[in-house]
CSV table of C-alpha atoms in Angstrom, one decimal:
chain,number,residue,atom,x,y,z
A,1,MET,CA,96.6,-15.5,300.9
A,2,THR,CA,93.7,-13.1,300.4
A,3,ALA,CA,93.5,-10.5,297.7
A,4,ILE,CA,91.7,-7.2,298.4
A,5,LEU,CA,90.8,-4.8,295.5
A,6,ARG,CA,91.1,-1.1,296.2
A,7,ARG,CA,89.4,1.4,293.9
A,8,ARG,CA,90.4,5.1,293.5
A,9,ASN,CA,88.8,7.6,291.2
A,10,LYS,CA,91.1,10.3,289.8
A,11,THR,CA,90.4,13.2,287.4
A,12,LEU,CA,93.0,14.6,285.0
A,13,PHE,CA,92.7,18.0,283.3
A,14,THR,CA,94.7,20.9,282.0
A,15,ASP,CA,94.0,24.6,282.9
A,16,THR,CA,94.1,27.5,280.5
A,17,SER,CA,97.7,28.2,281.3
A,18,GLY,CA,98.8,24.7,280.3
A,19,MET,CA,99.2,23.3,283.8
A,20,GLU,CA,98.2,19.7,284.1
A,21,TYR,CA,96.4,18.4,287.2
A,22,GLU,CA,95.8,14.9,288.6
A,23,VAL,CA,93.4,15.0,291.6
A,24,GLU,CA,91.4,12.6,293.6
A,25,SER,CA,87.8,12.9,292.2
A,26,SER,CA,86.5,13.4,295.8
A,27,VAL,CA,88.2,16.9,296.0
A,28,ILE,CA,86.0,18.2,293.1
A,29,ALA,CA,83.0,19.8,294.6
A,30,THR,CA,81.2,20.9,291.4
A,31,THR,CA,81.8,21.9,287.8
A,32,THR,CA,80.0,24.6,285.9
A,33,ARG,CA,80.0,25.7,282.3
A,34,CYS,CA,82.1,28.8,281.5
A,35,PRO,CA,80.0,31.6,280.0
A,36,ALA,CA,82.8,32.2,277.5
A,37,GLY,CA,82.0,29.0,275.6
A,38,ASP,CA,81.7,25.2,275.6
A,39,GLU,CA,85.5,24.8,275.4
A,40,LEU,CA,86.0,25.8,279.1
A,41,ILE,CA,84.5,24.7,282.4
A,42,TYR,CA,85.0,26.0,285.9
A,43,VAL,CA,86.1,23.3,288.4
A,44,HIS,CA,85.3,24.1,292.1
A,45,LEU,CA,87.4,22.2,294.6
A,46,THR,CA,86.5,21.4,298.2
A,47,ASP,CA,89.1,23.8,299.5
A,48,GLY,CA,87.2,26.7,297.9
A,49,SER,CA,89.6,27.2,294.9
A,50,GLN,CA,88.4,27.4,291.3
A,51,ILE,CA,90.3,26.3,288.2
A,52,THR,CA,89.3,27.2,284.6
A,53,VAL,CA,89.8,24.0,282.6
A,54,LEU,CA,89.9,23.1,279.0
A,55,THR,CA,86.9,20.8,278.4
A,56,GLU,CA,88.7,18.6,275.9
A,57,SER,CA,91.4,17.7,278.5
A,58,TRP,CA,88.9,16.3,281.1
A,59,ARG,CA,89.6,12.6,281.8
A,60,GLU,CA,88.1,10.5,284.6
A,61,LEU,CA,90.0,7.4,285.7
A,62,GLU,CA,89.1,4.5,288.0
A,63,ILE,CA,92.2,2.9,289.3
A,64,ILE,CA,91.9,-0.6,290.7
A,65,SER,CA,94.8,-2.1,292.6
A,66,GLU,CA,95.2,-5.4,294.3
A,67,VAL,CA,96.6,-5.8,297.8
A,68,ARG,CA,97.5,-9.2,299.1
A,69,THR,CA,97.2,-10.0,302.7
Protein backbone atom coordinates (compact mmCIF):
# COMPACT_ATOMS: atom_id res chain seq x y z
CA MET A 1 0.00 0.00 0.00
CA THR A 2 1.32 3.43 -0.95
CA ALA A 3 0.55 6.64 0.90
CA ILE A 4 0.30 9.92 -1.01
CA LEU A 5 0.24 13.23 0.85
CA ARG A 6 -2.01 15.97 -0.51
CA ARG A 7 -1.54 19.59 0.48
CA ARG A 8 -4.17 22.32 0.29
CA ASN A 9 -3.84 25.90 1.41
CA LYS A 10 -6.89 27.62 2.83
CA THR A 11 -7.46 31.10 4.15
CA LEU A 12 -10.04 31.93 6.80
CA PHE A 13 -11.27 35.45 7.52
CA THR A 14 -14.25 37.52 8.67
CA ASP A 15 -15.66 40.50 6.79
CA THR A 16 -16.90 43.72 8.35
CA SER A 17 -20.49 42.43 8.60
CA GLY A 18 -19.39 39.37 10.62
CA MET A 19 -19.63 36.83 7.77
CA GLU A 20 -16.95 34.14 8.06
CA TYR A 21 -15.19 32.83 4.96
CA GLU A 22 -13.06 29.77 4.28
CA VAL A 23 -11.57 29.83 0.78
CA GLU A 24 -8.86 28.04 -1.16
CA SER A 25 -5.86 30.38 -1.05
CA SER A 26 -5.54 30.14 -4.83
CA VAL A 27 -8.74 32.21 -5.32
CA ILE A 28 -7.18 35.22 -3.57
CA ALA A 29 -5.61 37.41 -6.26
CA THR A 30 -4.26 40.21 -4.04
CA THR A 31 -4.71 41.97 -0.74
CA THR A 32 -4.35 45.71 -0.14
CA ARG A 33 -4.35 47.86 2.96
CA CYS A 34 -7.56 49.78 3.56
CA PRO A 35 -6.99 53.56 3.75
CA ALA A 36 -9.35 53.68 6.76
CA GLY A 37 -6.71 52.05 8.98
CA ASP A 38 -4.60 49.00 9.77
CA GLU A 39 -7.53 47.01 11.18
CA LEU A 40 -9.02 46.42 7.70
CA ILE A 41 -7.69 44.98 4.43
CA TYR A 42 -9.25 44.58 1.00
CA VAL A 43 -9.18 41.03 -0.37
CA HIS A 44 -9.48 40.80 -4.16
CA LEU A 45 -10.64 37.42 -5.45
CA THR A 46 -9.91 35.92 -8.86
CA ASP A 47 -13.59 36.29 -9.86
CA GLY A 48 -13.23 40.08 -9.57
CA SER A 49 -15.04 40.52 -6.26
CA GLN A 50 -13.63 42.45 -3.31
CA ILE A 51 -14.22 41.78 0.39
CA THR A 52 -13.32 44.14 3.23
CA VAL A 53 -11.78 41.95 5.93
CA LEU A 54 -10.93 42.42 9.60
CA THR A 55 -7.13 42.09 9.71
CA GLU A 56 -7.15 40.31 13.08
CA SER A 57 -9.36 37.52 11.67
CA TRP A 58 -6.92 36.53 8.86
CA ARG A 59 -5.69 32.93 9.20
CA GLU A 60 -3.73 30.86 6.69
CA LEU A 61 -3.87 27.07 6.94
CA GLU A 62 -1.97 24.30 5.23
CA ILE A 63 -4.03 21.11 5.25
CA ILE A 64 -2.14 17.88 4.69
CA SER A 65 -4.15 14.72 4.13
CA GLU A 66 -2.99 11.21 3.44
CA VAL A 67 -4.45 9.10 0.66
CA ARG A 68 -3.66 5.40 0.57
CA THR A 69 -3.59 3.63 -2.76
